[in-house]
PDB file of C-alpha atoms in Angstrom:
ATOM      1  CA  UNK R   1     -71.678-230.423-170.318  1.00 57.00           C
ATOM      2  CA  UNK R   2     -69.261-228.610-168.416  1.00 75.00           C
ATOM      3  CA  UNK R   3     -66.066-229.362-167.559  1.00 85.00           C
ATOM      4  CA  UNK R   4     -65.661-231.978-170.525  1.00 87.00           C
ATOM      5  CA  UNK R   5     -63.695-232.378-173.418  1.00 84.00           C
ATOM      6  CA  UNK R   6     -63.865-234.816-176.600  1.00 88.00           C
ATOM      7  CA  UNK R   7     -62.192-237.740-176.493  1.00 88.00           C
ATOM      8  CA  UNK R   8     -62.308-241.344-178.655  1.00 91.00           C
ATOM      9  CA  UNK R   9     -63.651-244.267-177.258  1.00 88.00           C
ATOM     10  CA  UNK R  10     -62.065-247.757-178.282  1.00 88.00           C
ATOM     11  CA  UNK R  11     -64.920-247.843-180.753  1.00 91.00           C
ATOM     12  CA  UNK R  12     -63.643-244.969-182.744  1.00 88.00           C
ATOM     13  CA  UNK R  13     -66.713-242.987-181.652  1.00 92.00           C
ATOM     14  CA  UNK R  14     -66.271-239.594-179.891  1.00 93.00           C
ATOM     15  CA  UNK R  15     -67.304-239.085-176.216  1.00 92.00           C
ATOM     16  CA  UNK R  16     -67.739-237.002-173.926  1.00 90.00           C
ATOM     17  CA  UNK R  17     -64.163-237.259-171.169  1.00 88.00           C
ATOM     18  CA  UNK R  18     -64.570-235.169-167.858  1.00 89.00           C
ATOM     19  CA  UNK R  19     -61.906-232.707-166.794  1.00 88.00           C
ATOM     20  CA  UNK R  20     -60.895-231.609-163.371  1.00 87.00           C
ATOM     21  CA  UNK R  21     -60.673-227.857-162.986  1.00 86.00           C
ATOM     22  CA  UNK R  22     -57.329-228.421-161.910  1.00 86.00           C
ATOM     23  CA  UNK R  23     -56.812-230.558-165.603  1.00 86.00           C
ATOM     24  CA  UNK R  24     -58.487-227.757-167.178  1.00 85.00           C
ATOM     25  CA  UNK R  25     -56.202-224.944-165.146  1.00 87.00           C
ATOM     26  CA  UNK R  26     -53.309-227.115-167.253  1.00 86.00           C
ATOM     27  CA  UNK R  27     -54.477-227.523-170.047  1.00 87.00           C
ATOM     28  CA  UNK R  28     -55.529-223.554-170.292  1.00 88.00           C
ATOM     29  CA  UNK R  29     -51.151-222.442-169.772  1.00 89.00           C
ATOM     30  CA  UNK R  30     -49.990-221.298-172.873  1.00 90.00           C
ATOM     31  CA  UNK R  31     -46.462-221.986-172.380  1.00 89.00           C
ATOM     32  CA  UNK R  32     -44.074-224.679-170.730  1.00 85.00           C
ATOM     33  CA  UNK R  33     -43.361-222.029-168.215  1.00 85.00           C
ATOM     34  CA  UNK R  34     -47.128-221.225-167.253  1.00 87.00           C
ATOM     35  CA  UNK R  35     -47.478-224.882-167.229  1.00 86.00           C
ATOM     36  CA  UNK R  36     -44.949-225.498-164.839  1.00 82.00           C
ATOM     37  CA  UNK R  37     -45.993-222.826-162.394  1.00 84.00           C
ATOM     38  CA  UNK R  38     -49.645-224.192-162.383  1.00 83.00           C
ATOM     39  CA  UNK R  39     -48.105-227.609-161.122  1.00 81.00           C
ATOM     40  CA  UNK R  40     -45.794-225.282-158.263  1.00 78.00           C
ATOM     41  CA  UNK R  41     -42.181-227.127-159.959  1.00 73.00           C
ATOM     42  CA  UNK R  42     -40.050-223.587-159.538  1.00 66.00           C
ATOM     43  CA  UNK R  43     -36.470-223.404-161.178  1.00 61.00           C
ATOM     44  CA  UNK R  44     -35.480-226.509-160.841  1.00 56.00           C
ATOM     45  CA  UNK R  45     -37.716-228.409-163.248  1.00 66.00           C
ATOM     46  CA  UNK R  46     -35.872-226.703-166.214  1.00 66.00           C
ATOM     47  CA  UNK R  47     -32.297-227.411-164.790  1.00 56.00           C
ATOM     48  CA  UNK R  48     -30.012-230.460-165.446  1.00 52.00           C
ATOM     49  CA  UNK R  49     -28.713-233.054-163.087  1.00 46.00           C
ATOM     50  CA  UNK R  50     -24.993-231.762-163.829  1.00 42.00           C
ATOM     51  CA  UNK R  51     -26.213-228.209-162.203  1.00 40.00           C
ATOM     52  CA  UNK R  52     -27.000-228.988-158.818  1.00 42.00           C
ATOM     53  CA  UNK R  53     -26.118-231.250-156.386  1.00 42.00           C
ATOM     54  CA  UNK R  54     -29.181-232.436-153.861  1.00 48.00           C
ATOM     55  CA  UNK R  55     -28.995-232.632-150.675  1.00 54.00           C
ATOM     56  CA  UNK R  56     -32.848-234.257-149.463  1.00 47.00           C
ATOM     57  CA  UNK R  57     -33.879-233.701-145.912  1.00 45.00           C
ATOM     58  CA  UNK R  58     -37.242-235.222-144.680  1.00 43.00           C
ATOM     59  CA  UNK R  59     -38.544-231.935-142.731  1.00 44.00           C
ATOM     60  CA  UNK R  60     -42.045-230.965-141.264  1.00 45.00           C
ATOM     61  CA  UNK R  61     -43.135-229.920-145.189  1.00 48.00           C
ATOM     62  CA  UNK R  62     -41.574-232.592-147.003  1.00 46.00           C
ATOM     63  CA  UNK R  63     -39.559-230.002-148.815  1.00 46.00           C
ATOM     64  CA  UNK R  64     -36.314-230.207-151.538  1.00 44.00           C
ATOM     65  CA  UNK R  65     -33.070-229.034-149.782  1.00 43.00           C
ATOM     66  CA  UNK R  66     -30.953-227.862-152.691  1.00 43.00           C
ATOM     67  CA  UNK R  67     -27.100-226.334-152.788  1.00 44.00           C
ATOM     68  CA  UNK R  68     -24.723-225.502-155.658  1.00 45.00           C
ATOM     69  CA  UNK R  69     -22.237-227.767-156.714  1.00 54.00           C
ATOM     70  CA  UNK R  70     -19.445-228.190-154.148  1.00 62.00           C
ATOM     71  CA  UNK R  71     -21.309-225.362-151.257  1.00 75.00           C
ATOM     72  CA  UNK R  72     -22.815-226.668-148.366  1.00 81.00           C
ATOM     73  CA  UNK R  73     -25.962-227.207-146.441  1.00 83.00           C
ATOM     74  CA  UNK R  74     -26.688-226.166-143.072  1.00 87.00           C
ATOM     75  CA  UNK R  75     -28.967-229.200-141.664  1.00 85.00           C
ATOM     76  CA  UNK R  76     -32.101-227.540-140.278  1.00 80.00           C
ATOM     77  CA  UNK R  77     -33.945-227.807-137.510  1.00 78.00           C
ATOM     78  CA  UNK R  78     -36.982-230.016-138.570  1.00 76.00           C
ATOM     79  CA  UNK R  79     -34.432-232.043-140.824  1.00 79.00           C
ATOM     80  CA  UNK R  80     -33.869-235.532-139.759  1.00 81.00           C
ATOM     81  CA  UNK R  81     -32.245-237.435-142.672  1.00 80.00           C
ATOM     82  CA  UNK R  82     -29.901-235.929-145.232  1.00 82.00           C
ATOM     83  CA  UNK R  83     -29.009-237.752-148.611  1.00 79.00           C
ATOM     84  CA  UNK R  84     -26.265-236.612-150.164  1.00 79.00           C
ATOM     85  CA  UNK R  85     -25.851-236.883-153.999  1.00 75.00           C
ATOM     86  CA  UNK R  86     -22.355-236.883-154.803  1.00 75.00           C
ATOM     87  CA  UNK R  87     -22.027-237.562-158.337  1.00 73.00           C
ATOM     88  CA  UNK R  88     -22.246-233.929-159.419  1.00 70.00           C
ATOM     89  CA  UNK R  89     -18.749-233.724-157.671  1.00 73.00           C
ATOM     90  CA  UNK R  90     -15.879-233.315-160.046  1.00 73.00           C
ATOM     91  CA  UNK R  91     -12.316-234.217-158.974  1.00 77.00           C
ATOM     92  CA  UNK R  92     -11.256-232.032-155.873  1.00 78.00           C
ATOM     93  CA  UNK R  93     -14.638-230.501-155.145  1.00 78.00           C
ATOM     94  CA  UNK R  94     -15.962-230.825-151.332  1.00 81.00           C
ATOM     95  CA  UNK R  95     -19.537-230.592-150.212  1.00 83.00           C
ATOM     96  CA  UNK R  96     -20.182-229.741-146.529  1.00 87.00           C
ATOM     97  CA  UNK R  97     -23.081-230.715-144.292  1.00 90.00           C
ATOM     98  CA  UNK R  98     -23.104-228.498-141.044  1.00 93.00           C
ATOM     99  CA  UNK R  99     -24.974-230.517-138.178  1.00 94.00           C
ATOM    100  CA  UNK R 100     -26.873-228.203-135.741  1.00 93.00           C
ATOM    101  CA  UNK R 101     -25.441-226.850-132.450  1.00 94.00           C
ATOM    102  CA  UNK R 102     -25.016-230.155-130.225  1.00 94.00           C
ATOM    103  CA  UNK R 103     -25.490-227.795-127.561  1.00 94.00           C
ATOM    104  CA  UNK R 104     -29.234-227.206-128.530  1.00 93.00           C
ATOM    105  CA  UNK R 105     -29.907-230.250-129.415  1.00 92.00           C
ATOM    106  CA  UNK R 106     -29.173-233.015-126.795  1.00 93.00           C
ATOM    107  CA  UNK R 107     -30.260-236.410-127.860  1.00 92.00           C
ATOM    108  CA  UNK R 108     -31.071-235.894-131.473  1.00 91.00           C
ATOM    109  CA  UNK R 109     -30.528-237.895-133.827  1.00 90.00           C
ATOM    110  CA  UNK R 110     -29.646-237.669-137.620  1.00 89.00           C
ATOM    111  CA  UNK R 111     -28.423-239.789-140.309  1.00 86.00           C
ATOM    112  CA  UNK R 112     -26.056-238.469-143.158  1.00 87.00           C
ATOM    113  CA  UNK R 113     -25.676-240.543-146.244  1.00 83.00           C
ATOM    114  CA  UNK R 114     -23.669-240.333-149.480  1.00 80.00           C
ATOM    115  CA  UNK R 115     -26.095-242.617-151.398  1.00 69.00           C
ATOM    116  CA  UNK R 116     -24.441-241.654-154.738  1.00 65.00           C
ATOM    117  CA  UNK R 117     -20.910-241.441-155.058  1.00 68.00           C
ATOM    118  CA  UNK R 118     -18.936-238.973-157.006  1.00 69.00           C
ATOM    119  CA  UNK R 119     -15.144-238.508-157.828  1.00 69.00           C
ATOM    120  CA  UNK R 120     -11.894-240.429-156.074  1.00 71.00           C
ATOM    121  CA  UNK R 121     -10.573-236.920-154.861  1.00 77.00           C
ATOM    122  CA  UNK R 122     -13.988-235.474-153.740  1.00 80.00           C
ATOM    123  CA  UNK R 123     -14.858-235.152-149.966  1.00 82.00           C
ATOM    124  CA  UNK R 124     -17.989-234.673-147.814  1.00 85.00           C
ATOM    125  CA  UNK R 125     -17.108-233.042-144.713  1.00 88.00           C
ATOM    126  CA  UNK R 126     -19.592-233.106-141.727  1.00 93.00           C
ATOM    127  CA  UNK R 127     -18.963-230.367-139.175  1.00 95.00           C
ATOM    128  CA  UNK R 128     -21.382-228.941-136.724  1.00 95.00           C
ATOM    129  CA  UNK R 129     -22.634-225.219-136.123  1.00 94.00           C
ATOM    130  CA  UNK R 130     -20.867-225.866-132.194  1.00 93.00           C
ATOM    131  CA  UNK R 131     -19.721-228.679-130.701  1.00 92.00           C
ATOM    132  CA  UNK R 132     -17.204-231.172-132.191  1.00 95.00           C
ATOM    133  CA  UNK R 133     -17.848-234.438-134.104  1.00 96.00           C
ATOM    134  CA  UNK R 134     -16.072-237.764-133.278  1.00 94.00           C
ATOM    135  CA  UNK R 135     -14.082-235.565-130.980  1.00 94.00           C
ATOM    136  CA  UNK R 136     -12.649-233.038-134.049  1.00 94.00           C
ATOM    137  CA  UNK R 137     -14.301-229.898-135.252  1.00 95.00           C
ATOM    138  CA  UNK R 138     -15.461-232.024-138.664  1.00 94.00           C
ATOM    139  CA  UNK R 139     -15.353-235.685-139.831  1.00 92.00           C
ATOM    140  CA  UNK R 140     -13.900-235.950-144.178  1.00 88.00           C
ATOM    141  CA  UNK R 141     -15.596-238.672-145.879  1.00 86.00           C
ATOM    142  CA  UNK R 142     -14.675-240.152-149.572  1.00 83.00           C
ATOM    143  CA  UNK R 143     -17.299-239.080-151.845  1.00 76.00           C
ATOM    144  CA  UNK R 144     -16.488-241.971-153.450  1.00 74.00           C
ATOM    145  CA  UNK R 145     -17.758-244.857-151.186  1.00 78.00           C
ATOM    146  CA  UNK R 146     -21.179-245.045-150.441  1.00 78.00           C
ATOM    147  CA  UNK R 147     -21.409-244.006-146.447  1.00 83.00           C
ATOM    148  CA  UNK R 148     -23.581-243.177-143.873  1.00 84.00           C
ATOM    149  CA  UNK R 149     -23.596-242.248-140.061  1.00 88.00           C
ATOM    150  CA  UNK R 150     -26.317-241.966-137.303  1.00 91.00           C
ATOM    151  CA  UNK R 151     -25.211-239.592-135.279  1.00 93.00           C
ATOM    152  CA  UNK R 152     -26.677-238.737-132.251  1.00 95.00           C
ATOM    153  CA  UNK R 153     -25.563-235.043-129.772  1.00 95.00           C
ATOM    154  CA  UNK R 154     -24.636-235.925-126.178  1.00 95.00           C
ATOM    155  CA  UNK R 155     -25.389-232.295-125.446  1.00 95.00           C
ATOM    156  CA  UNK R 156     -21.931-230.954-126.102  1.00 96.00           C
ATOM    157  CA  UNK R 157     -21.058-232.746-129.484  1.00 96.00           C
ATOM    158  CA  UNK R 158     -21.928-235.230-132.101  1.00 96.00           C
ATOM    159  CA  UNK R 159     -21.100-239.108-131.968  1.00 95.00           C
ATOM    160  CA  UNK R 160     -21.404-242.158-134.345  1.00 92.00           C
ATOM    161  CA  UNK R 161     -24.135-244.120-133.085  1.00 88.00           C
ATOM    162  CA  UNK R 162     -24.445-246.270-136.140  1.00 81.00           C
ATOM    163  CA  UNK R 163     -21.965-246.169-139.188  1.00 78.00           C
ATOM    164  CA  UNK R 164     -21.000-247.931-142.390  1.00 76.00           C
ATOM    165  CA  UNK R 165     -18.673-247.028-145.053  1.00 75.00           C
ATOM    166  CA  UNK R 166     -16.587-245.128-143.583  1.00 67.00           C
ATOM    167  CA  UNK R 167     -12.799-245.601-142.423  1.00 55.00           C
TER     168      UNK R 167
END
């Protein structure tokens, strides 16, 4: 029959198992690579955890926000929670999340959380494209204390509407 394959029962005799085309589409890649491209992984499937430092945002596409180890990610539009990975940090690097322009967005709201810390000397900084934060251009957190802030744009800048963590 199509679309099958054999397979032993728990009798020891052999059977006929179905297959999905999209099993058999797997099954058919000749190599790790093809394999991985068949399930839509990219790049980052072959990388270790030392080589990048995730930043998740829950957007429209459920997508993986990614940056390099101590860079920055600019928080997009359809982005309403950002996790922030810190272990990756070594001693003395930063990581910086860049909130949209308060401006544009009056009465949004977004969280920003270090939910895994990373080294004593390591900071998060969380500035915004315009418009200050707490009343200063960007707000330093310890990397190493696990933090997190709601913050919410009164149509000019970002405020704390919710916080814990931090100093």
């Amino acid at each position: 029959a199509a679309n099958t394959f054999p397979a032993r029962a728990s009798t020891g005799s052999l059977v006929a198992k179905v297959i999905t085309d999209f099993g058999l589409s797997l099954v058919d890649d000749a190599a790790s690579s093809d394999a991985r491209t068949t399930l839509g992984l990219g790049t980052m499937a072959t990388e270790t955890a030392t080589n990048y430092f995730l930043v998740v945002g829950r957007s429209a596409d459920n997508s993986l926000q990614t940056a390099s180890n101590g860079g920055s990610y600019a928080v997009a539009a359809t982005v309403a929670n950002v996790f922030v990975d810190a272990s990756a940090l070594t001693a003395g690097q930063n990581f910086t999340v860049t909130l949209p322009s308060a401006v544009t967005y009056p009465g949004r709201h977004i969280v920003v959380k270090v939910s895994v810390v990373g080294a004593a000397t390591s900071t998060v900084t969380v500035g915004s494209a315009a418009g200050n934060v707490e009343g200063s251009a960007s707000q330093a957190w310890s990397a190493s204390i696990r933090s997190a802030a709601e913050l919410v744009s009164d149509g000019s800048s970002w405020y704390y509407s919710g916080q814990f963590g931090l100093a």
